[in-house]
Short mmCIF file of N, CA and C in Angstrom, two decimals:
data_model
loop_
_atom_site.label_atom_id
_atom_site.label_comp_id
_atom_site.label_asym_id
_atom_site.label_seq_id
_atom_site.Cartn_x
_atom_site.Cartn_y
_atom_site.Cartn_z
N MET A 1 -319.41 -9.15 299.54
CA MET A 1 -318.40 -9.91 299.55
C MET A 1 -318.17 -11.06 300.02
N ALA A 2 -318.72 -11.04 300.93
CA ALA A 2 -318.85 -12.66 302.05
C ALA A 2 -319.44 -13.23 301.47
N GLY A 3 -320.17 -13.00 300.52
CA GLY A 3 -321.18 -14.21 300.14
C GLY A 3 -321.32 -14.36 299.51
N PHE A 4 -320.04 -13.98 298.60
CA PHE A 4 -319.36 -14.51 297.12
C PHE A 4 -317.89 -15.58 297.47
N LEU A 5 -317.27 -15.36 298.55
CA LEU A 5 -316.19 -16.22 299.04
C LEU A 5 -316.86 -17.59 299.41
N ASP A 6 -317.57 -17.38 300.64
CA ASP A 6 -318.41 -18.30 300.93
C ASP A 6 -319.07 -19.34 300.26
N TRP A 7 -319.56 -18.88 298.87
CA TRP A 7 -319.88 -19.80 297.61
C TRP A 7 -319.06 -20.15 296.86
N ALA A 8 -317.69 -19.13 296.44
CA ALA A 8 -316.98 -19.66 296.11
C ALA A 8 -315.87 -21.07 296.75
N GLY A 9 -315.95 -20.87 298.23
CA GLY A 9 -314.98 -21.87 299.10
C GLY A 9 -316.26 -22.83 298.91
N ARG A 10 -317.38 -22.91 298.57
CA ARG A 10 -318.48 -24.39 298.61
C ARG A 10 -317.77 -24.93 297.78
N VAL A 11 -317.95 -24.21 296.60
CA VAL A 11 -317.80 -24.88 294.85
C VAL A 11 -316.27 -25.60 295.06
N PHE A 12 -315.73 -24.68 295.46
CA PHE A 12 -314.32 -25.33 295.74
C PHE A 12 -314.27 -26.55 296.31
N MET A 13 -314.77 -26.70 297.63
CA MET A 13 -314.93 -27.82 298.27
C MET A 13 -315.39 -29.07 298.08
N LEU A 14 -316.53 -28.85 296.99
CA LEU A 14 -316.90 -29.37 295.74
C LEU A 14 -316.49 -30.39 295.33
N VAL A 15 -315.25 -29.16 293.88
CA VAL A 15 -314.96 -29.74 293.13
C VAL A 15 -313.22 -30.70 294.03
N LEU A 16 -312.75 -30.33 295.24
CA LEU A 16 -311.93 -30.60 295.72
C LEU A 16 -312.22 -32.82 296.43
N ALA A 17 -313.84 -32.63 297.06
CA ALA A 17 -314.00 -34.02 297.28
C ALA A 17 -314.71 -34.62 295.94
N GLY A 18 -314.85 -34.24 294.53
CA GLY A 18 -314.71 -35.14 293.78
C GLY A 18 -313.31 -35.38 292.75
N LEU A 19 -312.48 -34.82 293.27
CA LEU A 19 -311.26 -35.28 293.10
C LEU A 19 -310.61 -36.19 294.08
N ILE A 20 -310.64 -35.77 294.94
CA ILE A 20 -310.58 -36.81 295.77
C ILE A 20 -311.34 -38.53 295.53
N THR A 21 -312.37 -38.36 295.69
CA THR A 21 -312.91 -39.45 295.55
C THR A 21 -312.33 -40.35 294.15
N LEU A 22 -312.29 -39.22 293.13
CA LEU A 22 -312.02 -39.86 292.03
C LEU A 22 -310.76 -40.35 291.76
N SER A 23 -309.59 -39.62 292.39
CA SER A 23 -308.31 -40.18 292.47
C SER A 23 -307.79 -41.64 293.85
N ILE A 24 -308.66 -41.99 294.32
CA ILE A 24 -308.97 -42.91 295.41
C ILE A 24 -309.42 -44.02 294.60
N ILE A 25 -309.94 -44.35 293.64
CA ILE A 25 -310.65 -44.64 292.60
C ILE A 25 -309.36 -45.03 292.28
N GLY A 26 -308.67 -44.13 291.43
CA GLY A 26 -308.14 -43.94 290.26
C GLY A 26 -307.04 -44.84 290.76
N ALA A 27 -306.30 -44.92 292.28
CA ALA A 27 -305.38 -45.52 292.68
C ALA A 27 -306.34 -47.31 293.22
N ILE A 28 -306.84 -47.20 293.07
CA ILE A 28 -307.39 -48.64 293.34
C ILE A 28 -307.66 -49.42 292.33
N ALA A 29 -307.58 -49.20 291.18
CA ALA A 29 -307.79 -49.47 289.75
C ALA A 29 -307.00 -50.05 289.38
N ALA A 30 -305.78 -48.72 289.73
CA ALA A 30 -304.12 -48.74 289.02
C ALA A 30 -303.10 -49.85 289.14
N ILE A 31 -303.67 -50.49 291.00
CA ILE A 31 -303.32 -51.49 291.37
C ILE A 31 -303.40 -52.67 290.35
N PRO A 32 -301.49 -52.75 290.12
CA PRO A 32 -301.78 -53.91 289.00
C PRO A 32 -302.61 -55.64 289.67
N SER A 33 -303.67 -55.93 288.25
CA SER A 33 -304.26 -57.29 289.29
C SER A 33 -303.87 -58.47 289.71
N SER A 34 -302.21 -58.83 288.66
CA SER A 34 -301.58 -59.80 288.90
C SER A 34 -301.28 -60.17 290.14
N ILE A 35 -301.20 -59.29 290.89
CA ILE A 35 -300.58 -58.99 292.23
C ILE A 35 -302.14 -59.71 293.26
N MET A 36 -302.96 -59.14 292.80
CA MET A 36 -304.28 -58.87 293.64
C MET A 36 -304.84 -60.39 293.45
N GLU A 37 -304.59 -60.62 292.43
CA GLU A 37 -305.32 -61.94 291.88
C GLU A 37 -304.06 -63.59 293.17
N THR A 38 -303.08 -62.99 292.69
CA THR A 38 -302.39 -64.38 293.57
C THR A 38 -302.87 -64.28 295.04
N ARG A 39 -302.91 -63.32 295.66
CA ARG A 39 -303.08 -62.66 296.91
C ARG A 39 -304.38 -63.34 296.96
N MET A 40 -305.02 -63.29 296.50
CA MET A 40 -306.66 -63.39 296.93
C MET A 40 -307.27 -64.76 296.63
N GLY A 41 -306.36 -65.49 295.86
CA GLY A 41 -306.50 -66.65 295.22
C GLY A 41 -307.28 -66.94 294.40
N ALA A 42 -307.47 -66.32 293.33
CA ALA A 42 -308.49 -66.32 292.47
C ALA A 42 -308.03 -67.27 291.34
N HIS A 43 -306.66 -67.45 291.06
CA HIS A 43 -305.70 -67.94 290.19
C HIS A 43 -304.15 -68.72 290.82
N PRO A 44 -305.30 -69.63 291.58
CA PRO A 44 -303.99 -70.37 292.01
C PRO A 44 -303.03 -71.28 291.77
N ARG A 45 -301.99 -71.09 291.27
CA ARG A 45 -300.91 -71.56 290.78
C ARG A 45 -300.93 -73.33 291.36
N GLU A 46 -300.71 -74.04 289.97
CA GLU A 46 -300.56 -75.42 290.41
C GLU A 46 -298.59 -75.90 289.79
N TRP A 47 -298.47 -76.43 291.12
CA TRP A 47 -296.82 -75.97 291.25
C TRP A 47 -296.48 -78.26 290.40
N PRO A 48 -295.74 -77.96 289.26
CA PRO A 48 -295.28 -79.86 288.81
C PRO A 48 -295.10 -80.46 290.54
N VAL A 49 -295.25 -81.57 290.41
CA VAL A 49 -294.70 -82.51 291.93
C VAL A 49 -293.80 -83.29 291.36
N ALA A 50 -292.87 -82.99 292.08
CA ALA A 50 -291.76 -83.76 292.05
C ALA A 50 -291.92 -85.24 292.13
N GLN A 51 -291.46 -86.27 291.34
CA GLN A 51 -291.66 -87.74 291.69
C GLN A 51 -289.98 -88.21 292.79
N PRO A 52 -291.17 -88.51 293.53
CA PRO A 52 -289.95 -89.24 294.29
C PRO A 52 -288.81 -90.20 293.61
N GLN A 53 -287.85 -89.95 294.88
CA GLN A 53 -286.51 -90.92 294.68
C GLN A 53 -286.58 -92.11 295.23
N THR A 54 -285.94 -93.51 294.23
CA THR A 54 -285.79 -94.31 294.72
C THR A 54 -284.77 -94.36 295.49
N GLU A 55 -284.85 -95.73 296.25
CA GLU A 55 -283.84 -95.60 297.26
C GLU A 55 -282.94 -97.06 296.13
N PRO A 56 -281.06 -96.67 296.03
CA PRO A 56 -280.53 -97.78 295.49
C PRO A 56 -280.83 -98.93 296.20
N THR A 57 -280.88 -100.32 295.23
CA THR A 57 -281.45 -101.69 296.03
C THR A 57 -279.90 -102.20 296.11
N PRO A 58 -279.18 -102.70 297.62
CA PRO A 58 -277.77 -103.05 298.54
C PRO A 58 -277.55 -104.45 296.79
N ALA A 59 -276.07 -103.85 296.80
CA ALA A 59 -275.35 -104.68 295.75
C ALA A 59 -275.38 -106.06 296.49
N PRO A 60 -275.48 -107.51 295.82
CA PRO A 60 -275.35 -108.75 296.08
C PRO A 60 -273.92 -108.47 296.82
N PRO A 61 -273.15 -109.81 297.90
CA PRO A 61 -272.29 -109.91 298.37
C PRO A 61 -271.35 -110.86 297.13
N GLY A 62 -270.24 -110.64 297.06
CA GLY A 62 -269.27 -111.50 295.81
C GLY A 62 -267.84 -110.27 295.81
N PRO A 63 -267.72 -110.91 294.37
CA PRO A 63 -266.56 -109.75 293.75
C PRO A 63 -267.33 -108.93 293.31
N ALA A 64 -266.37 -107.67 293.52
CA ALA A 64 -267.16 -106.11 293.53
C ALA A 64 -266.37 -105.50 291.83
N SER A 65 -267.31 -105.66 291.51
CA SER A 65 -266.65 -104.95 290.04
C SER A 65 -266.86 -103.50 289.89
N ALA A 66 -265.92 -102.84 288.77
CA ALA A 66 -266.59 -101.35 288.59
C ALA A 66 -267.42 -100.86 288.17
N ALA A 67 -268.09 -101.37 287.73
CA ALA A 67 -269.63 -101.35 287.41
C ALA A 67 -270.26 -101.29 288.27
N GLN A 68 -270.16 -102.19 289.42
CA GLN A 68 -271.26 -102.36 290.87
C GLN A 68 -270.41 -100.93 291.67
N ALA A 69 -269.24 -101.18 291.48
CA ALA A 69 -269.07 -99.91 292.89
C ALA A 69 -269.29 -98.59 292.33
N ALA A 70 -269.67 -98.47 291.40
CA ALA A 70 -270.35 -96.70 290.86
C ALA A 70 -271.55 -96.93 291.71
N PRO A 71 -272.62 -95.79 292.42
CA PRO A 71 -273.48 -95.17 292.79
C PRO A 71 -274.52 -95.35 291.90
N GLN A 72 -275.21 -96.35 292.32
CA GLN A 72 -276.85 -96.37 291.86
C GLN A 72 -277.35 -95.02 291.91
N THR A 73 -277.72 -94.22 290.93
CA THR A 73 -278.85 -93.15 291.04
C THR A 73 -280.25 -93.16 290.00
N ALA A 74 -281.18 -93.14 290.51
CA ALA A 74 -282.42 -93.70 289.94
C ALA A 74 -282.45 -92.43 288.72
N PRO A 75 -282.77 -92.95 287.45
CA PRO A 75 -282.87 -92.30 286.28
C PRO A 75 -284.44 -91.13 286.20
N ASP A 76 -284.31 -90.27 285.88
CA ASP A 76 -285.61 -89.63 285.98
C ASP A 76 -285.53 -88.96 287.20
N ALA A 77 -285.31 -88.65 288.29
CA ALA A 77 -285.07 -88.49 289.33
C ALA A 77 -284.88 -86.49 289.92
N THR A 78 -285.69 -86.26 288.61
CA THR A 78 -285.09 -84.56 288.71
C THR A 78 -286.36 -84.08 290.05
N VAL A 79 -285.61 -83.18 290.27
CA VAL A 79 -286.86 -81.94 291.07
C VAL A 79 -287.38 -81.10 290.35
N VAL A 80 -288.58 -80.71 290.01
CA VAL A 80 -288.63 -79.55 288.92
C VAL A 80 -289.07 -78.06 290.04
N ALA A 81 -288.26 -76.95 290.00
CA ALA A 81 -288.43 -75.88 290.76
C ALA A 81 -288.94 -74.76 290.04
N PRO A 82 -290.15 -74.54 291.09
CA PRO A 82 -291.22 -73.50 290.82
C PRO A 82 -290.68 -72.56 289.78
N PRO A 83 -291.50 -71.89 288.71
CA PRO A 83 -290.77 -71.04 287.73
C PRO A 83 -290.96 -69.60 288.11
N PRO A 84 -289.93 -68.47 287.93
CA PRO A 84 -289.64 -67.25 289.28
C PRO A 84 -291.12 -66.36 288.63
N GLU A 85 -291.15 -65.95 290.10
CA GLU A 85 -292.61 -65.16 289.29
C GLU A 85 -291.92 -63.89 288.93
N ALA A 86 -292.50 -62.72 288.06
CA ALA A 86 -292.83 -62.49 286.71
C ALA A 86 -292.76 -60.67 287.93
N PRO A 87 -291.37 -59.46 287.64
CA PRO A 87 -291.92 -58.57 288.65
C PRO A 87 -292.55 -58.36 288.60
N ALA A 88 -293.37 -56.75 288.95
CA ALA A 88 -294.25 -56.35 289.10
C ALA A 88 -293.63 -55.01 288.24
N ASP A 89 -295.00 -54.46 287.52
CA ASP A 89 -294.44 -53.64 286.40
C ASP A 89 -294.45 -51.72 287.33
N ALA A 90 -293.74 -51.37 287.78
CA ALA A 90 -293.13 -50.55 288.10
C ALA A 90 -294.13 -49.33 287.72
N GLY A 91 -294.53 -48.77 286.51
CA GLY A 91 -294.86 -48.41 285.77
C GLY A 91 -296.36 -47.85 286.79
N ARG A 92 -296.90 -49.21 286.75
CA ARG A 92 -298.45 -49.46 287.72
C ARG A 92 -298.89 -49.18 288.83
N TRP A 93 -297.21 -49.06 290.01
CA TRP A 93 -297.42 -49.00 290.75
C TRP A 93 -297.31 -47.59 291.04
N LEU A 94 -296.42 -47.18 290.61
CA LEU A 94 -296.05 -45.56 290.58
C LEU A 94 -297.34 -44.77 290.28
N GLU A 95 -298.15 -45.45 289.38
CA GLU A 95 -299.14 -44.62 289.06
C GLU A 95 -300.59 -45.00 290.39
N ALA A 96 -300.32 -45.89 291.02
CA ALA A 96 -301.53 -46.09 291.85
C ALA A 96 -301.20 -44.86 293.35
N ILE A 97 -299.40 -45.03 293.64
CA ILE A 97 -299.10 -44.57 294.26
C ILE A 97 -299.60 -42.40 294.27
N THR A 98 -299.15 -42.39 293.17
CA THR A 98 -299.80 -41.16 292.73
C THR A 98 -300.91 -40.74 292.39
N TYR A 99 -301.93 -41.44 292.80
CA TYR A 99 -303.39 -41.14 292.36
C TYR A 99 -303.53 -41.56 294.21
N ALA A 100 -302.71 -42.24 295.07
CA ALA A 100 -303.41 -41.99 296.80
C ALA A 100 -302.40 -40.77 297.28
N LEU A 101 -301.58 -40.31 296.97
CA LEU A 101 -301.23 -38.90 297.12
C LEU A 101 -301.83 -38.01 296.84
N LEU A 102 -301.93 -37.86 295.33
CA LEU A 102 -303.03 -37.03 294.89
C LEU A 102 -304.23 -36.69 295.93
N ALA A 103 -304.93 -38.52 296.11
CA ALA A 103 -306.25 -38.05 297.31
C ALA A 103 -305.55 -37.57 298.89
N LEU A 104 -304.18 -38.07 299.58
CA LEU A 104 -303.96 -37.58 300.45
C LEU A 104 -303.79 -35.91 300.91
N VAL A 105 -303.14 -35.03 299.52
CA VAL A 105 -303.12 -34.04 299.30
C VAL A 105 -304.51 -32.98 299.42
N GLY A 106 -305.11 -34.06 298.49
CA GLY A 106 -306.55 -33.45 298.44
C GLY A 106 -307.33 -32.76 299.73
N MET A 107 -307.07 -34.32 300.11
CA MET A 107 -308.19 -34.23 301.91
C MET A 107 -307.14 -33.35 302.71
N GLY A 108 -305.94 -32.96 302.72
CA GLY A 108 -305.07 -31.94 303.55
C GLY A 108 -305.71 -30.71 303.35
N LEU A 109 -305.90 -30.42 301.96
CA LEU A 109 -306.74 -29.44 301.61
C LEU A 109 -307.85 -28.61 301.67
N VAL A 110 -308.71 -29.78 302.04
CA VAL A 110 -310.30 -29.55 302.70
C VAL A 110 -310.04 -29.46 303.93
N MET A 111 -309.04 -30.25 305.11
CA MET A 111 -308.83 -29.99 305.90
C MET A 111 -308.41 -28.55 306.35
N THR A 112 -307.69 -28.35 306.09
CA THR A 112 -307.03 -26.61 306.02
C THR A 112 -308.27 -25.91 305.70
N ILE A 113 -309.28 -25.81 304.67
CA ILE A 113 -309.67 -25.09 304.19
C ILE A 113 -311.21 -25.10 305.62
N LEU A 114 -311.29 -26.02 305.81
CA LEU A 114 -312.28 -26.27 307.06
C LEU A 114 -311.93 -25.70 308.26
N LEU A 115 -310.41 -25.95 308.67
CA LEU A 115 -310.08 -25.02 309.60
C LEU A 115 -309.98 -23.62 309.38
N TRP A 116 -309.72 -23.50 308.40
CA TRP A 116 -309.83 -21.96 308.51
C TRP A 116 -311.32 -21.02 308.39
N ARG A 117 -311.98 -21.52 307.93
CA ARG A 117 -313.75 -21.47 307.74
C ARG A 117 -313.78 -21.74 309.60
N ALA A 118 -313.29 -22.05 310.74
CA ALA A 118 -313.68 -22.84 311.48
C ALA A 118 -313.62 -21.57 312.86
N LEU A 119 -312.11 -21.18 312.26
CA LEU A 119 -311.27 -20.32 313.12
C LEU A 119 -312.11 -18.56 312.12
N GLY A 120 -312.11 -18.90 311.63
CA GLY A 120 -313.43 -17.69 310.98
C GLY A 120 -314.77 -17.37 311.94
N HIS A 121 -315.49 -18.47 312.12
CA HIS A 121 -316.22 -18.10 313.03
C HIS A 121 -316.17 -18.22 314.86
N TRP A 122 -314.73 -19.02 314.67
CA TRP A 122 -314.66 -18.93 316.15
C TRP A 122 -314.31 -17.47 316.47
N ARG A 123 -313.63 -16.91 315.57
CA ARG A 123 -312.90 -15.50 315.47
C ARG A 123 -314.64 -13.95 315.81
N ARG A 124 -315.92 -14.54 315.10
CA ARG A 124 -316.79 -13.80 315.20
C ARG A 124 -317.98 -14.40 316.62
N SER A 125 -317.23 -15.69 316.61
CA SER A 125 -317.75 -16.15 318.13
C SER A 125 -317.86 -15.31 319.44
N ALA A 126 -315.95 -15.07 319.29
CA ALA A 126 -315.59 -14.25 320.20
C ALA A 126 -315.32 -13.06 320.33
N ASP A 127 -315.88 -12.09 319.11
CA ASP A 127 -315.55 -11.09 319.30
C ASP A 127 -317.30 -10.70 319.39
N ALA A 128 -318.39 -11.17 319.19
CA ALA A 128 -319.73 -11.14 320.04
C ALA A 128 -319.86 -11.17 321.30
N LEU A 129 -319.02 -12.33 321.94
CA LEU A 129 -319.09 -12.88 323.19
C LEU A 129 -317.68 -11.72 323.67
N GLU A 130 -317.05 -10.96 323.12
CA GLU A 130 -316.69 -9.33 324.24
C GLU A 130 -317.43 -8.53 324.18
N MET A 131 -318.39 -8.06 323.00
CA MET A 131 -318.92 -7.02 322.98
C MET A 131 -320.11 -7.67 323.85
N PHE A 132 -321.18 -8.19 324.00
CA PHE A 132 -321.47 -8.65 324.82
C PHE A 132 -321.45 -8.61 326.50
N ALA A 133 -319.79 -8.78 326.88
CA ALA A 133 -319.23 -8.62 328.18
C ALA A 133 -319.38 -7.01 328.55
N HIS A 134 -319.02 -6.49 327.64
CA HIS A 134 -318.58 -4.87 327.70
C HIS A 134 -319.62 -4.28 327.91
N ARG A 135 -320.80 -4.12 327.25
CA ARG A 135 -322.02 -3.66 327.54
C ARG A 135 -322.79 -3.79 328.72
N GLY A 136 -322.65 -5.23 329.48
CA GLY A 136 -323.02 -5.06 331.01
C GLY A 136 -324.47 -4.96 331.15
N PRO A 137 -324.78 -5.32 332.43
CA PRO A 137 -325.94 -5.00 332.77
C PRO A 137 -326.86 -4.36 332.79
#
């Protein structure tokens, strides 16, 4: 019976290792690519350059008319704002987070199984040492 449980435990750990690997790959693949490309500089944005504003020329001294008293502004001196960034797709992020959580749960399960098996081996070692101590010289 113990041989079958050891074999089943090893197969189960092999399956868990495969699922953890696939979960990590899935988490990396599910990250929205637009976020990574802009942070890594793959597609740098080229912002339109605003034209510098011209200084108004001083009015010549003399009689001030209503047309000359009005403030002078440079034509076409508008500043172009960068376009707003598109919000990241929440569904893609939830998919990536789900894969990452599955990988963490799988790793926790593998660690629990390893600890359980280690405790069994430690118990057998302690029993053997106790039996050796009671036999005496």
